[in-house]
């Protein structure tokens, strides 16, 4: 039932976006504040990819969300994602085709955005 209501709310938001802008320029979303401990949108999908050692694919999926979700949501999701990857060993990351240097660079960029 929750998924059905979520889809209905998204549809209403998209309809309002089309009515207001007069064009269908892309996905419009209504964003509700999250309760503490609640997962971010797309977090479950990214976690599944991490669990399957598909780090590059997960990073590509995250990158595609750059302009598809609100900036604050993307920032929080990026911070969560790269923190998750940073907890893995160098060997584990290499097996999944990813590098600790990429993670540290991205975390450094995210930290700079906070200033």
Tab-separated table of N, CA, C and O in Angstrom:
chain	number	residue	atom	x	y	z
A	1	UNK	N	0.826	-1.190	0.000
A	1	UNK	CA	0.000	0.000	0.000
A	1	UNK	C	0.871	1.255	0.000
A	1	UNK	O	0.551	2.214	-0.661
A	2	UNK	N	1.994	1.225	0.774
A	2	UNK	CA	2.879	2.382	0.862
A	2	UNK	C	3.465	2.715	-0.510
A	2	UNK	O	3.554	3.878	-0.875
A	3	UNK	N	3.865	1.690	-1.261
A	3	UNK	CA	4.439	1.914	-2.589
A	3	UNK	C	3.405	2.527	-3.514
A	3	UNK	O	3.698	3.452	-4.271
A	4	UNK	N	2.174	2.046	-3.440
A	4	UNK	CA	1.099	2.583	-4.274
A	4	UNK	C	0.900	4.064	-3.988
A	4	UNK	O	0.812	4.884	-4.904
A	5	UNK	N	0.827	4.420	-2.690
A	5	UNK	CA	0.626	5.821	-2.327
A	5	UNK	C	1.804	6.687	-2.755
A	5	UNK	O	1.613	7.816	-3.226
A	6	UNK	N	3.003	6.166	-2.620
A	6	UNK	CA	4.191	6.906	-3.042
A	6	UNK	C	4.133	7.189	-4.539
A	6	UNK	O	4.431	8.300	-4.987
A	7	UNK	N	3.757	6.192	-5.308
A	7	UNK	CA	3.642	6.388	-6.769
A	7	UNK	C	2.562	7.417	-7.104
A	7	UNK	O	2.727	8.225	-8.027
A	8	UNK	N	1.450	7.366	-6.379
A	8	UNK	CA	0.378	8.320	-6.625
A	8	UNK	C	0.834	9.746	-6.321
A	8	UNK	O	0.556	10.670	-7.081
A	9	UNK	N	1.542	9.904	-5.221
A	9	UNK	CA	2.037	11.229	-4.854
A	9	UNK	C	3.032	11.734	-5.895
A	9	UNK	O	3.000	12.901	-6.291
A	10	UNK	N	3.916	10.851	-6.359
A	10	UNK	CA	4.876	11.245	-7.405
A	10	UNK	C	4.149	11.656	-8.680
A	10	UNK	O	4.525	12.626	-9.330
A	11	UNK	N	3.122	10.912	-9.037
A	11	UNK	CA	2.354	11.245	-10.247
A	11	UNK	C	1.695	12.610	-10.118
A	11	UNK	O	1.679	13.393	-11.065
A	12	UNK	N	1.160	12.881	-8.949
A	12	UNK	CA	0.544	14.196	-8.715
A	12	UNK	C	1.601	15.288	-8.842
A	12	UNK	O	1.379	16.315	-9.476
A	13	UNK	N	2.778	15.045	-8.243
A	13	UNK	CA	3.868	16.019	-8.335
A	13	UNK	C	4.301	16.258	-9.765
A	13	UNK	O	4.536	17.391	-10.175
A	14	UNK	N	4.396	15.191	-10.546
A	14	UNK	CA	4.787	15.343	-11.949
A	14	UNK	C	3.717	16.115	-12.716
A	14	UNK	O	4.029	16.971	-13.543
A	15	UNK	N	2.456	15.803	-12.427
A	15	UNK	CA	1.364	16.517	-13.091
A	15	UNK	C	1.379	17.998	-12.769
A	15	UNK	O	1.198	18.851	-13.648
A	16	UNK	N	1.625	18.325	-11.507
A	16	UNK	CA	1.717	19.735	-11.112
A	16	UNK	C	2.901	20.419	-11.788
A	16	UNK	O	2.799	21.568	-12.218
A	17	UNK	N	4.016	19.702	-11.882
A	17	UNK	CA	5.196	20.261	-12.551
A	17	UNK	C	4.915	20.581	-14.008
A	17	UNK	O	5.311	21.624	-14.522
A	18	UNK	N	4.203	19.694	-14.686
A	18	UNK	CA	3.850	19.922	-16.092
A	18	UNK	C	2.899	21.099	-16.206
A	18	UNK	O	3.049	21.956	-17.076
A	19	UNK	N	1.924	21.178	-15.292
A	19	UNK	CA	0.959	22.279	-15.344
A	19	UNK	C	1.632	23.621	-15.087
A	19	UNK	O	1.340	24.606	-15.766
A	20	UNK	N	2.517	23.663	-14.130
A	20	UNK	CA	3.170	24.921	-13.779
A	20	UNK	C	4.137	25.378	-14.860
A	20	UNK	O	4.157	26.532	-15.259
A	21	UNK	N	4.958	24.451	-15.348
A	21	UNK	CA	5.974	24.827	-16.323
A	21	UNK	C	5.429	24.871	-17.744
A	21	UNK	O	6.024	25.505	-18.615
A	22	UNK	N	4.337	24.191	-17.985
A	22	UNK	CA	3.781	24.167	-19.331
A	22	UNK	C	4.507	23.212	-20.253
A	22	UNK	O	4.236	23.153	-21.443
A	23	UNK	N	5.445	22.445	-19.713
A	23	UNK	CA	6.170	21.480	-20.546
A	23	UNK	C	6.564	20.299	-19.673
A	23	UNK	O	6.567	20.371	-18.453
A	24	UNK	N	6.898	19.231	-20.326
A	24	UNK	CA	7.311	18.032	-19.600
A	24	UNK	C	8.820	17.920	-19.717
A	24	UNK	O	9.351	17.166	-20.505
A	25	UNK	N	9.540	18.698	-18.905
A	25	UNK	CA	10.985	18.783	-19.014
A	25	UNK	C	11.755	17.745	-18.243
A	25	UNK	O	12.954	17.745	-18.234
A	26	UNK	N	11.102	16.845	-17.571
A	26	UNK	CA	11.820	15.817	-16.826
A	26	UNK	C	11.066	15.446	-15.578
A	26	UNK	O	9.998	15.972	-15.300
A	27	UNK	N	11.629	14.530	-14.827
A	27	UNK	CA	10.918	14.056	-13.641
A	27	UNK	C	10.827	15.129	-12.564
A	27	UNK	O	11.787	15.796	-12.252
A	28	UNK	N	9.632	15.303	-12.032
A	28	UNK	CA	9.388	16.220	-10.936
A	28	UNK	C	9.052	15.371	-9.722
A	28	UNK	O	8.292	14.419	-9.834
A	29	UNK	N	9.616	15.710	-8.598
A	29	UNK	CA	9.366	14.919	-7.407
A	29	UNK	C	8.957	15.805	-6.253
A	29	UNK	O	9.400	16.941	-6.140
A	30	UNK	N	8.088	15.259	-5.417
A	30	UNK	CA	7.772	15.890	-4.149
A	30	UNK	C	8.670	15.225	-3.129
A	30	UNK	O	8.692	14.001	-3.019
A	31	UNK	N	9.440	16.012	-2.400
A	31	UNK	CA	10.395	15.454	-1.455
A	31	UNK	C	9.903	15.739	-0.050
A	31	UNK	O	9.664	16.885	0.317
A	32	UNK	N	9.732	14.684	0.729
A	32	UNK	CA	9.309	14.810	2.108
A	32	UNK	C	10.525	14.673	3.011
A	32	UNK	O	11.448	13.927	2.695
A	33	UNK	N	10.535	15.358	4.144
A	33	UNK	CA	11.657	15.209	5.075
A	33	UNK	C	11.761	13.760	5.543
A	33	UNK	O	10.763	13.089	5.738
A	34	UNK	N	12.978	13.300	5.732
A	34	UNK	CA	13.221	11.926	6.151
A	34	UNK	C	13.298	11.848	7.664
A	34	UNK	O	13.813	12.738	8.320
A	35	UNK	N	12.788	10.758	8.199
A	35	UNK	CA	12.952	10.491	9.616
A	35	UNK	C	14.357	9.962	9.824
A	35	UNK	O	14.943	9.357	8.932
A	36	UNK	N	14.883	10.197	11.010
A	36	UNK	CA	16.230	9.735	11.311
A	36	UNK	C	16.281	8.217	11.174
A	36	UNK	O	15.419	7.497	11.646
A	37	UNK	N	17.315	7.726	10.492
A	37	UNK	CA	17.481	6.296	10.295
A	37	UNK	C	16.789	5.774	9.051
A	37	UNK	O	16.980	4.630	8.675
A	38	UNK	N	15.963	6.575	8.417
A	38	UNK	CA	15.270	6.159	7.209
A	38	UNK	C	16.235	6.228	6.030
A	38	UNK	O	17.094	7.102	5.963
A	39	UNK	N	16.098	5.289	5.111
A	39	UNK	CA	17.011	5.248	3.976
A	39	UNK	C	16.728	6.373	2.994
A	39	UNK	O	15.603	6.816	2.838
A	40	UNK	N	17.793	6.793	2.329
A	40	UNK	CA	17.681	7.794	1.275
A	40	UNK	C	17.123	7.131	0.018
A	40	UNK	O	17.317	5.928	-0.175
A	41	UNK	N	16.467	7.903	-0.850
A	41	UNK	CA	16.051	7.330	-2.130
A	41	UNK	C	17.281	6.801	-2.878
A	41	UNK	O	18.346	7.408	-2.827
A	42	UNK	N	17.145	5.691	-3.511
A	42	UNK	CA	18.188	5.030	-4.309
A	42	UNK	C	19.246	4.336	-3.453
A	42	UNK	O	20.106	3.658	-3.990
A	43	UNK	N	19.212	4.509	-2.149
A	43	UNK	CA	20.220	3.908	-1.285
A	43	UNK	C	20.163	2.383	-1.336
A	43	UNK	O	21.204	1.727	-1.393
A	44	UNK	N	18.978	1.824	-1.363
A	44	UNK	CA	18.838	0.368	-1.392
A	44	UNK	C	19.434	-0.207	-2.679
A	44	UNK	O	20.149	-1.210	-2.640
A	45	UNK	N	19.167	0.450	-3.813
A	45	UNK	CA	19.726	-0.011	-5.098
A	45	UNK	C	21.246	0.036	-5.071
A	45	UNK	O	21.912	-0.893	-5.527
A	46	UNK	N	21.786	1.120	-4.564
A	46	UNK	CA	23.242	1.258	-4.494
A	46	UNK	C	23.841	0.236	-3.528
A	46	UNK	O	24.893	-0.340	-3.800
A	47	UNK	N	23.153	-0.019	-2.419
A	47	UNK	CA	23.654	-0.994	-1.443
A	47	UNK	C	23.702	-2.394	-2.053
A	47	UNK	O	24.648	-3.144	-1.811
A	48	UNK	N	22.712	-2.733	-2.859
A	48	UNK	CA	22.708	-4.042	-3.526
A	48	UNK	C	23.911	-4.179	-4.452
A	48	UNK	O	24.547	-5.231	-4.509
A	49	UNK	N	24.218	-3.117	-5.185
A	49	UNK	CA	25.380	-3.146	-6.077
A	49	UNK	C	26.673	-3.257	-5.275
A	49	UNK	O	27.592	-3.985	-5.662
A	50	UNK	N	26.758	-2.548	-4.163
A	50	UNK	CA	27.939	-2.641	-3.297
A	50	UNK	C	28.075	-4.069	-2.778
A	50	UNK	O	29.160	-4.649	-2.796
A	51	UNK	N	26.971	-4.640	-2.318
A	51	UNK	CA	26.996	-6.007	-1.789
A	51	UNK	C	27.445	-7.021	-2.838
A	51	UNK	O	28.046	-8.038	-2.510
A	52	UNK	N	27.159	-6.721	-4.103
A	52	UNK	CA	27.549	-7.609	-5.205
A	52	UNK	C	28.901	-7.235	-5.810
A	52	UNK	O	29.241	-7.697	-6.903
A	53	UNK	N	29.634	-6.348	-5.122
A	53	UNK	CA	30.965	-5.893	-5.563
A	53	UNK	C	30.946	-5.233	-6.947
A	53	UNK	O	31.909	-5.308	-7.697
A	54	UNK	N	29.877	-4.585	-7.268
A	54	UNK	CA	29.752	-3.867	-8.538
A	54	UNK	C	29.919	-2.372	-8.271
A	54	UNK	O	29.044	-1.564	-8.508
A	55	UNK	N	31.103	-2.034	-7.786
A	55	UNK	CA	31.367	-0.667	-7.336
A	55	UNK	C	31.322	0.344	-8.476
A	55	UNK	O	30.777	1.433	-8.317
A	56	UNK	N	31.917	0.001	-9.621
A	56	UNK	CA	31.890	0.921	-10.768
A	56	UNK	C	30.463	1.163	-11.239
A	56	UNK	O	30.082	2.301	-11.532
A	57	UNK	N	29.689	0.104	-11.322
A	57	UNK	CA	28.301	0.237	-11.752
A	57	UNK	C	27.512	1.099	-10.762
A	57	UNK	O	26.723	1.960	-11.164
A	58	UNK	N	27.768	0.904	-9.480
A	58	UNK	CA	27.097	1.717	-8.459
A	58	UNK	C	27.495	3.186	-8.583
A	58	UNK	O	26.647	4.077	-8.487
A	59	UNK	N	28.786	3.446	-8.807
A	59	UNK	CA	29.259	4.826	-8.962
A	59	UNK	C	28.654	5.475	-10.205
A	59	UNK	O	28.294	6.660	-10.190
A	60	UNK	N	28.509	4.704	-11.287
A	60	UNK	CA	27.879	5.233	-12.505
A	60	UNK	C	26.410	5.555	-12.255
A	60	UNK	O	25.907	6.583	-12.703
A	61	UNK	N	25.728	4.672	-11.531
A	61	UNK	CA	24.324	4.919	-11.204
A	61	UNK	C	24.189	6.186	-10.359
A	61	UNK	O	23.313	7.001	-10.609
A	62	UNK	N	25.083	6.345	-9.399
A	62	UNK	CA	25.077	7.550	-8.568
A	62	UNK	C	25.310	8.795	-9.429
A	62	UNK	O	24.616	9.797	-9.280
A	63	UNK	N	26.261	8.726	-10.335
A	63	UNK	CA	26.571	9.876	-11.197
A	63	UNK	C	25.370	10.261	-12.063
A	63	UNK	O	25.144	11.452	-12.312
A	64	UNK	N	24.602	9.285	-12.502
A	64	UNK	CA	23.417	9.581	-13.326
A	64	UNK	C	22.332	10.309	-12.527
A	64	UNK	O	21.456	10.931	-13.096
A	65	UNK	N	22.419	10.249	-11.218
A	65	UNK	CA	21.427	10.910	-10.361
A	65	UNK	C	21.761	12.374	-10.090
A	65	UNK	O	20.965	13.074	-9.466
A	66	UNK	N	22.912	12.829	-10.554
A	66	UNK	CA	23.381	14.184	-10.249
A	66	UNK	C	22.299	15.241	-10.432
A	66	UNK	O	22.069	16.068	-9.562
A	67	UNK	N	21.629	15.229	-11.569
A	67	UNK	CA	20.622	16.256	-11.851
A	67	UNK	C	19.203	15.705	-11.764
A	67	UNK	O	18.246	16.432	-11.992
A	68	UNK	N	19.065	14.434	-11.405
A	68	UNK	CA	17.748	13.807	-11.338
A	68	UNK	C	17.097	13.940	-9.959
A	68	UNK	O	15.902	13.752	-9.827
A	69	UNK	N	17.903	14.259	-8.956
A	69	UNK	CA	17.376	14.412	-7.596
A	69	UNK	C	17.818	15.771	-7.056
A	69	UNK	O	18.781	16.351	-7.550
A	70	UNK	N	17.142	16.276	-6.035
A	70	UNK	CA	17.563	17.555	-5.446
A	70	UNK	C	19.014	17.492	-4.960
A	70	UNK	O	19.493	16.431	-4.542
A	71	UNK	N	19.691	18.630	-5.003
A	71	UNK	CA	21.115	18.679	-4.666
A	71	UNK	C	21.408	18.128	-3.272
A	71	UNK	O	22.348	17.364	-3.090
A	72	UNK	N	20.614	18.519	-2.288
A	72	UNK	CA	20.874	18.051	-0.918
A	72	UNK	C	20.736	16.538	-0.817
A	72	UNK	O	21.508	15.878	-0.119
A	73	UNK	N	19.773	15.985	-1.528
A	73	UNK	CA	19.582	14.531	-1.537
A	73	UNK	C	20.774	13.842	-2.206
A	73	UNK	O	21.274	12.827	-1.717
A	74	UNK	N	21.229	14.413	-3.324
A	74	UNK	CA	22.384	13.844	-4.028
A	74	UNK	C	23.638	13.935	-3.163
A	74	UNK	O	24.430	12.991	-3.097
A	75	UNK	N	23.807	15.054	-2.489
A	75	UNK	CA	24.961	15.235	-1.611
A	75	UNK	C	24.963	14.180	-0.504
A	75	UNK	O	25.978	13.529	-0.244
A	76	UNK	N	23.833	14.011	0.158
A	76	UNK	CA	23.734	13.032	1.248
A	76	UNK	C	23.938	11.606	0.744
A	76	UNK	O	24.599	10.797	1.394
A	77	UNK	N	23.382	11.310	-0.408
A	77	UNK	CA	23.545	9.981	-0.993
A	77	UNK	C	24.998	9.742	-1.385
A	77	UNK	O	25.556	8.667	-1.143
A	78	UNK	N	25.653	10.741	-1.943
A	78	UNK	CA	27.074	10.629	-2.308
A	78	UNK	C	27.934	10.425	-1.083
A	78	UNK	O	28.829	9.578	-1.071
A	79	UNK	N	27.672	11.200	-0.049
A	79	UNK	CA	28.442	11.074	1.182
A	79	UNK	C	28.278	9.670	1.776
A	79	UNK	O	29.250	9.040	2.173
A	80	UNK	N	27.035	9.177	1.797
A	80	UNK	CA	26.784	7.830	2.301
A	80	UNK	C	27.519	6.791	1.447
A	80	UNK	O	28.193	5.911	1.973
A	81	UNK	N	27.391	6.912	0.121
A	81	UNK	CA	27.967	5.935	-0.807
A	81	UNK	C	29.484	5.836	-0.660
A	81	UNK	O	30.034	4.745	-0.485
A	82	UNK	N	30.160	6.975	-0.710
A	82	UNK	CA	31.624	6.943	-0.650
A	82	UNK	C	32.136	6.588	0.752
A	82	UNK	O	33.210	6.018	0.880
A	83	UNK	N	31.359	6.880	1.777
A	83	UNK	CA	31.722	6.437	3.121
A	83	UNK	C	31.616	4.915	3.212
A	83	UNK	O	32.472	4.256	3.812
A	84	UNK	N	30.582	4.347	2.602
A	84	UNK	CA	30.428	2.888	2.564
A	84	UNK	C	31.622	2.235	1.865
A	84	UNK	O	32.186	1.269	2.365
A	85	UNK	N	31.974	2.772	0.703
A	85	UNK	CA	33.085	2.197	-0.052
A	85	UNK	C	34.405	2.365	0.695
A	85	UNK	O	35.269	1.490	0.640
A	86	UNK	N	34.560	3.470	1.386
A	86	UNK	CA	35.803	3.742	2.102
A	86	UNK	C	36.041	2.740	3.234
A	86	UNK	O	37.177	2.540	3.659
A	87	UNK	N	35.002	2.102	3.702
A	87	UNK	CA	35.127	1.106	4.766
A	87	UNK	C	35.692	-0.221	4.253
A	87	UNK	O	36.095	-1.062	5.049
A	88	UNK	N	35.714	-0.386	2.938
A	88	UNK	CA	36.214	-1.628	2.351
A	88	UNK	C	37.740	-1.585	2.237
A	88	UNK	O	38.330	-0.520	2.112
A	89	UNK	N	38.342	-2.741	2.241
A	89	UNK	CA	39.803	-2.820	2.117
A	89	UNK	C	40.222	-2.531	0.675
A	89	UNK	O	39.408	-2.627	-0.256
A	90	UNK	N	41.502	-2.201	0.506
A	90	UNK	CA	42.038	-1.965	-0.840
A	90	UNK	C	41.848	-3.188	-1.724
A	90	UNK	O	41.482	-3.067	-2.894
A	91	UNK	N	42.104	-4.374	-1.173
A	91	UNK	CA	41.952	-5.613	-1.943
A	91	UNK	C	40.509	-5.822	-2.385
A	91	UNK	O	40.252	-6.187	-3.534
A	92	UNK	N	39.592	-5.591	-1.472
A	92	UNK	CA	38.166	-5.752	-1.790
A	92	UNK	C	37.766	-4.783	-2.911
A	92	UNK	O	37.059	-5.160	-3.847
A	93	UNK	N	38.232	-3.562	-2.823
A	93	UNK	CA	37.912	-2.566	-3.853
A	93	UNK	C	38.527	-2.947	-5.195
A	93	UNK	O	37.884	-2.827	-6.238
A	94	UNK	N	39.778	-3.412	-5.163
A	94	UNK	CA	40.428	-3.828	-6.418
A	94	UNK	C	39.685	-4.980	-7.088
A	94	UNK	O	39.534	-5.006	-8.296
A	95	UNK	N	39.216	-5.930	-6.277
A	95	UNK	CA	38.449	-7.056	-6.820
A	95	UNK	C	37.190	-6.562	-7.529
A	95	UNK	O	36.729	-7.171	-8.474
A	96	UNK	N	36.637	-5.475	-7.033
A	96	UNK	CA	35.442	-4.894	-7.631
A	96	UNK	C	35.745	-3.829	-8.666
A	96	UNK	O	34.846	-3.144	-9.147
A	97	UNK	N	37.043	-3.673	-9.024
A	97	UNK	CA	37.423	-2.724	-10.061
A	97	UNK	C	37.345	-1.274	-9.628
A	97	UNK	O	37.057	-0.397	-10.445
A	98	UNK	N	37.612	-1.016	-8.346
A	98	UNK	CA	37.535	0.365	-7.864
A	98	UNK	C	38.792	0.695	-7.072
A	98	UNK	O	39.526	-0.186	-6.663
A	99	UNK	N	39.017	1.966	-6.841
A	99	UNK	CA	40.255	2.414	-6.217
A	99	UNK	C	39.972	3.243	-4.972
A	99	UNK	O	39.057	4.072	-4.951
A	100	UNK	N	40.783	3.037	-3.949
A	100	UNK	CA	40.681	3.815	-2.709
A	100	UNK	C	40.955	5.298	-2.989
A	100	UNK	O	40.339	6.175	-2.388
A	101	UNK	N	41.863	5.571	-3.949
A	101	UNK	CA	42.177	6.964	-4.292
A	101	UNK	C	40.958	7.699	-4.830
A	101	UNK	O	40.743	8.875	-4.505
A	102	UNK	N	40.160	7.038	-5.656
A	102	UNK	CA	38.942	7.664	-6.180
A	102	UNK	C	37.984	8.021	-5.051
A	102	UNK	O	37.381	9.095	-5.043
A	103	UNK	N	37.876	7.122	-4.104
A	103	UNK	CA	36.972	7.341	-2.974
A	103	UNK	C	37.449	8.523	-2.133
A	103	UNK	O	36.668	9.413	-1.797
A	104	UNK	N	38.723	8.528	-1.810
A	104	UNK	CA	39.264	9.608	-0.977
A	104	UNK	C	39.163	10.958	-1.674
A	104	UNK	O	38.850	11.976	-1.035
A	105	UNK	N	39.396	10.987	-2.993
A	105	UNK	CA	39.248	12.231	-3.753
A	105	UNK	C	37.808	12.737	-3.690
A	105	UNK	O	37.566	13.928	-3.491
A	106	UNK	N	36.871	11.835	-3.868
A	106	UNK	CA	35.460	12.230	-3.863
A	106	UNK	C	35.025	12.694	-2.470
A	106	UNK	O	34.303	13.678	-2.329
A	107	UNK	N	35.485	12.008	-1.428
A	107	UNK	CA	35.161	12.440	-0.065
A	107	UNK	C	35.750	13.815	0.234
A	107	UNK	O	35.121	14.642	0.905
A	108	UNK	N	36.946	14.078	-0.287
A	108	UNK	CA	37.574	15.380	-0.124
A	108	UNK	C	36.741	16.472	-0.820
A	108	UNK	O	36.532	17.558	-0.270
A	109	UNK	N	36.243	16.165	-2.014
A	109	UNK	CA	35.386	17.119	-2.744
A	109	UNK	C	34.090	17.383	-1.976
A	109	UNK	O	33.650	18.538	-1.899
A	110	UNK	N	33.510	16.344	-1.434
A	110	UNK	CA	32.272	16.519	-0.670
A	110	UNK	C	32.511	17.357	0.582
A	110	UNK	O	31.686	18.212	0.923
A	111	UNK	N	33.628	17.127	1.243
A	111	UNK	CA	33.958	17.908	2.433
A	111	UNK	C	34.135	19.380	2.082
A	111	UNK	O	33.698	20.264	2.814
A	112	UNK	N	34.753	19.652	0.930
A	112	UNK	CA	34.951	21.042	0.495
A	112	UNK	C	33.611	21.739	0.224
A	112	UNK	O	33.497	22.950	0.402
A	113	UNK	N	32.605	20.977	-0.198
A	113	UNK	CA	31.291	21.561	-0.459
A	113	UNK	C	30.598	22.018	0.827
A	113	UNK	O	29.716	22.867	0.787
A	114	UNK	N	30.993	21.445	1.940
A	114	UNK	CA	30.387	21.826	3.217
A	114	UNK	C	30.834	23.203	3.680
A	114	UNK	O	30.172	23.844	4.476
A	115	UNK	N	31.989	23.658	3.202
A	115	UNK	CA	32.539	24.939	3.634
A	115	UNK	C	31.834	26.101	3.004
A	115	UNK	O	31.230	26.143	2.066
